[in-house]
Amino acid sequence: MAEKVDYATLKKGGFMRQRQKDRFSLRLHTVGGALTADDLRNIGQIADRFGNGTVHLTARQGVEIPFVRLQDVEAIRAALAEVGLRPGVCGPRVRTVTACQGNRVCPSANIDTTDIAQKIDERYYGVELPHKFKFGVTGCHNNCLKAEENDVGIKGSCKVTWLEDPCIGCSICQKACRDGAITMKDGKMVVDYGCCTSCGRCAKACPVDAWRVQRGCYTVSFGGQFGSKLVQGHTVVPVIEDEETLFRVTDAAIGYFKDYAHKGERLAQLLKRVGTEEFDQKIQEAYRG
C-alpha cells in the first residue's frame, strides 16, 4: 500500500502542488527580493538538477523552482542547505517580506528598507496565524512596493521643518509638494504641517537647503489586501520616529490578528467584521508605549 502523502505539511514547508501529478513548485525563503549572485547561480544549478531548468520570480519578490518531483523533496532540501538556502513558507502564517532597495541604492529613499525587512523577517517570518499575513516595506512616498496593499505596510518618511533664514522664496518646494501643505502668502512661505505627509519632496527639491530634515521615519498602514478583494490599508498613528516604536505597533497588530481573526480571515476582513475602533486603540496604545 502506498504511503499517504502529507500535502498540508509539504505546503507549509514551501512545496506547492502543481497540476501535474506528484510535481511541486518549491518556494524559497527570500527577504525583500535580495539575493547574491552566488545564490542565483546555486538556484539555477538546483533547478537544473531537481526541476525542469526553469525558475519563477513571484509577484512578491519570491523565487520558486517548479517541477520538483515528490521523491526528490528531501534531496532538494539538503541541496539547498548545502549552499545556505532554504525553502519558504505558504499557508496561514507570516509570508515573505517585500521591500524596495531603499537608501542603500535609491536617492529618494528615506529608510534602509533592507535592514528593516530583515528585522521583520527575523521577528515574524513563518509565525502561525489564522490566515496569511504580509508585510511590505517601501523606501519613500513614491511607494514602489505599494505599502497599503499589505496587512502591514511600512513607508519611509521624513519629518521636515521650514527654515526661514536661508529661504529665498523661489516656491520650488510649493510646486514639489503634492499635498497642498505649502503656500505663499504676502511673499512668505506658509507651511501647514497638518497637511504634510512627511514625504520629504519639499526638502529634496529645495536649492538652498531651507528645510531641516529628520530622515529614518516610518508611516505605517494596516489592513491592506491585494487579490480577489482589494482593500487599502489605513493609517492609525502619526509618523513613527524610531524602530522601537515601529516594532511595538507591528507586535500589537499581529497580536490582535492572532487573538481575534477567524480561520481563513485576513486582517482586512477582521476589521470589516468587528470595526476598527478597538484595533486602532491597541495600535495607539502601543505607539504611546
C-alpha positions as MATLAB code, in Angstrom:
seq = 'MAEKVDYATLKKGGFMRQRQKDRFSLRLHTVGGALTADDLRNIGQIADRFGNGTVHLTARQGVEIPFVRLQDVEAIRAALAEVGLRPGVCGPRVRTVTACQGNRVCPSANIDTTDIAQKIDERYYGVELPHKFKFGVTGCHNNCLKAEENDVGIKGSCKVTWLEDPCIGCSICQKACRDGAITMKDGKMVVDYGCCTSCGRCAKACPVDAWRVQRGCYTVSFGGQFGSKLVQGHTVVPVIEDEETLFRVTDAAIGYFKDYAHKGERLAQLLKRVGTEEFDQKIQEAYRG';
ca = [
       0.000    0.000    0.000;
       1.416    3.364   -0.979;
       2.395    5.704    1.856;
      -0.046    8.582    2.337;
       1.431   11.945    1.363;
       1.003   14.793    3.889;
       0.359   17.601    1.406;
      -0.516   20.114    4.133;
       2.907   19.748    5.740;
       4.620   19.952    2.365;
       2.743   23.183    1.577;
       3.657   24.626    4.953;
       7.277   23.973    4.028;
       7.060   25.740    0.678;
       6.173   22.806   -1.633;
       3.071   23.800   -3.594;
       1.263   21.150   -5.610;
       1.215   21.563   -9.360;
      -1.480   20.361  -11.712;
       0.938   17.605  -12.769;
       0.767   14.540  -10.512;
       3.486   14.395   -7.822;
       5.121   17.616   -9.027;
       5.686   20.656   -6.829;
       6.746   24.262   -7.226;
       9.165   24.916   -4.380;
       9.107   28.399   -2.871;
      12.432   29.614   -1.483;
      12.943   31.853    1.518;
      13.877   35.355    0.389;
      13.781   38.731    2.144;
      13.000   41.886    0.227;
      13.987   40.321   -3.091;
      17.662   40.376   -2.061;
      19.832   37.553   -3.379;
      23.555   37.340   -4.050;
      24.993   36.405   -7.426;
      26.119   33.112   -5.828;
      22.545   32.499   -4.653;
      21.297   32.941   -8.202;
      23.926   30.584   -9.620;
      23.138   27.960   -6.974;
      19.396   28.268   -7.528;
      19.920   27.777  -11.255;
      22.003   24.661  -10.705;
      19.439   23.212   -8.286;
      16.632   23.991  -10.734;
      18.563   22.091  -13.437;
      19.157   19.176  -11.102;
      15.758   18.813   -9.436;
      13.319   20.784  -11.626;
      12.973   21.354  -15.349;
      15.650   24.028  -15.606;
      13.306   26.984  -15.100;
      12.821   29.403  -12.194;
       9.767   31.549  -11.476;
      10.028   35.032   -9.916;
       6.831   35.655   -7.971;
       4.827   38.857   -7.624;
       6.116   39.204   -4.038;
       9.815   39.026   -4.899;
       9.993   35.328   -4.217;
      11.754   32.592   -6.153;
      10.135   29.269   -6.995;
      11.616   26.152   -8.556;
       8.843   24.294  -10.410;
       8.576   20.640  -11.423;
      10.223   19.204   -8.326;
       9.340   15.527   -8.003;
       7.783   14.193   -4.824;
      10.590   11.656   -4.473;
      13.171   14.491   -4.525;
      11.706   16.579   -1.692;
      14.307   15.607    0.913;
      17.162   15.699   -1.594;
      16.392   19.242   -2.719;
      16.112   20.411    0.873;
      19.561   19.021    1.529;
      20.973   20.579   -1.649;
      19.604   23.981   -0.668;
      21.026   23.705    2.852;
      24.476   22.958    1.444;
      24.571   26.383   -0.226;
      22.882   28.368    2.553;
      19.395   28.443    1.055;
      16.145   27.077    2.431;
      12.508   26.572    1.465;
       9.991   29.285    2.194;
       6.522   29.006    3.695;
       2.930   29.011    2.468;
      -0.421   28.871    4.179;
      -1.702   30.676    7.301;
       1.438   32.362    8.585;
       3.632   35.417    8.082;
       4.824   35.357    4.496;
       7.756   36.727    2.513;
       8.621   40.308    3.443;
       8.805   42.513    0.355;
      10.987   45.611    0.106;
      12.408   48.031   -2.429;
      16.170   48.691   -2.474;
      15.869   51.608   -0.061;
      18.514   54.187    0.741;
      21.414   51.823    0.067;
      20.673   52.421   -3.619;
      17.767   54.799   -4.219;
      18.332   58.575   -3.832;
      14.647   59.096   -2.949;
      14.527   56.587   -0.093;
      14.211   57.775    3.496;
      14.966   54.453    5.217;
      17.156   51.375    4.945;
      14.439   49.026    3.727;
      16.787   46.031    3.543;
      17.637   46.330    7.226;
      14.011   46.756    8.292;
      12.856   43.865    6.098;
      15.491   41.567    7.592;
      14.463   42.522   11.122;
      10.788   41.907   10.322;
      11.720   38.542    8.808;
      13.725   37.535   11.895;
      10.914   38.621   14.199;
       7.859   37.235   12.420;
       8.563   35.049    9.382;
       6.631   31.788    9.483;
       4.670   32.660   12.642;
       1.457   30.635   12.707;
      -1.702   32.762   12.386;
      -5.382   32.321   11.439;
      -4.531   33.254    7.841;
      -1.693   34.645    5.733;
      -0.131   37.907    6.883;
       2.003   40.127    4.665;
       4.499   42.923    5.288;
       5.656   45.369    2.632;
       8.418   47.945    3.114;
       8.876   50.845    0.709;
      11.576   53.460    0.979;
       9.670   56.636    0.177;
       6.311   58.053   -0.838;
       6.842   57.053   -4.455;
       5.566   53.814   -2.919;
       7.104   51.369   -5.385;
       6.196   48.452   -3.088;
       2.567   49.610   -2.693;
       2.696   49.568    1.106;
      -1.058   49.977    1.584;
      -1.737   46.656   -0.182;
      -0.201   44.742    2.727;
      -1.581   43.686    6.092;
       1.128   45.956    7.497;
       2.734   48.444    5.131;
       5.781   50.485    6.125;
       6.666   53.580    4.135;
       9.885   55.532    4.601;
       9.174   59.101    5.668;
      10.981   62.169    6.952;
       9.840   64.976    9.213;
      10.595   68.414    7.829;
      10.767   71.907    9.313;
      10.947   75.033    7.164;
      13.863   77.366    7.923;
      13.011   80.962    7.170;
      16.508   82.484    7.110;
      18.025   80.515    4.186;
      14.758   80.522    2.202;
      14.858   82.651   -0.954;
      11.131   82.380   -1.690;
      11.587   80.597   -5.013;
       8.457   78.456   -4.363;
      10.073   75.350   -5.886;
       9.094   73.388   -2.771;
       5.497   74.534   -3.193;
       5.457   73.026   -6.668;
       7.093   69.825   -5.394;
       4.530   69.342   -2.610;
       1.678   67.064   -3.712;
      -0.380   67.575   -0.573;
      -1.060   71.312   -0.667;
       0.867   71.825    2.561;
       2.967   74.740    1.256;
       1.568   78.065    0.115;
       2.896   81.579   -0.425;
       1.237   84.441    1.447;
       2.415   88.008    1.025;
       5.664   86.733   -0.431;
       6.341   84.468    2.542;
       6.233   80.706    2.812;
       3.418   79.212    4.885;
       3.578   75.533    5.845;
       0.511   73.643    7.039;
       2.117   70.783    8.948;
      -1.314   69.258    9.475;
      -1.492   68.573    5.735;
       2.124   67.398    5.484;
       2.526   63.662    4.830;
       6.266   63.668    5.657;
       7.265   62.630    2.160;
      10.268   64.995    2.062;
       9.803   66.119   -1.557;
       9.995   69.767   -0.486;
      13.427   69.349    1.073;
      14.702   67.298   -1.843;
      13.626   69.990   -4.321;
      14.933   72.972   -2.337;
      18.030   74.561   -3.957;
      19.243   76.279   -0.756;
      18.658   73.687    1.991;
      15.922   75.718    3.656;
      14.486   72.653    5.380;
      15.598   70.769    8.468;
      15.122   67.082    7.685;
      14.748   64.153   10.063;
      15.010   61.007    7.961;
      14.587   57.410    9.096;
      10.903   57.752    9.994;
       8.011   55.420    9.193;
       4.429   55.841    8.028;
       2.586   52.604    8.811;
      -0.696   51.354    7.349;
      -2.806   48.419    8.471;
      -5.327   46.073    6.906;
      -4.402   46.318    3.248;
      -5.092   43.476    0.849;
      -4.496   42.771   -2.817;
      -6.141   39.865   -4.567;
      -9.712   38.891   -5.292;
     -10.725   41.608   -2.820;
      -8.897   44.933   -2.864;
      -8.582   46.887    0.371;
      -6.377   49.901    1.010;
      -4.692   49.876    4.388;
      -5.361   52.754    6.767;
      -3.015   54.723    8.979;
      -3.702   54.876   12.692;
      -0.844   56.785   14.301;
       1.401   59.722   13.312;
       4.745   59.255   11.642;
       6.884   56.927   13.762;
      10.382   58.193   14.522;
      12.205   55.122   15.876;
      12.440   51.342   15.429;
      11.390   50.531   18.975;
       8.031   52.208   18.447;
       7.712   50.677   14.984;
       8.016   47.168   16.346;
       5.689   47.869   19.253;
       2.908   48.727   16.808;
       3.663   45.788   14.491;
       3.656   43.466   17.533;
       0.277   44.911   18.506;
      -1.148   44.404   15.006;
      -0.098   40.771   14.791;
      -1.195   40.116   18.370;
      -4.668   41.495   17.693;
      -4.973   39.493   14.483;
      -3.880   36.295   16.215;
      -6.358   36.795   19.062;
      -9.461   37.820   17.122;
      -9.319   36.660   13.493;
     -11.333   33.653   12.388;
      -9.612   30.876   10.492;
      -9.201   31.907    6.857;
      -9.865   35.581    7.613;
      -7.387   38.287    6.610;
      -6.806   41.371    8.744;
      -8.911   43.445    6.339;
     -11.893   41.119    6.787;
     -11.425   41.036   10.554;
     -11.552   44.826   10.722;
     -14.585   44.898    8.425;
     -16.362   42.378   10.666;
     -15.616   43.935   14.069;
     -14.829   47.535   13.138;
     -11.571   49.402   13.550;
     -12.156   51.148   16.884;
     -10.637   48.547   19.221;
      -7.806   47.712   16.819;
      -6.919   51.378   16.386;
      -6.934   51.817   20.163;
      -4.482   48.923   20.581;
      -2.171   50.408   17.961;
      -2.348   53.855   19.562;
      -1.542   52.381   22.966;
       1.477   50.583   21.501;
       2.559   53.813   19.796;
       2.471   55.678   23.084;
       4.408   52.879   24.782;
];
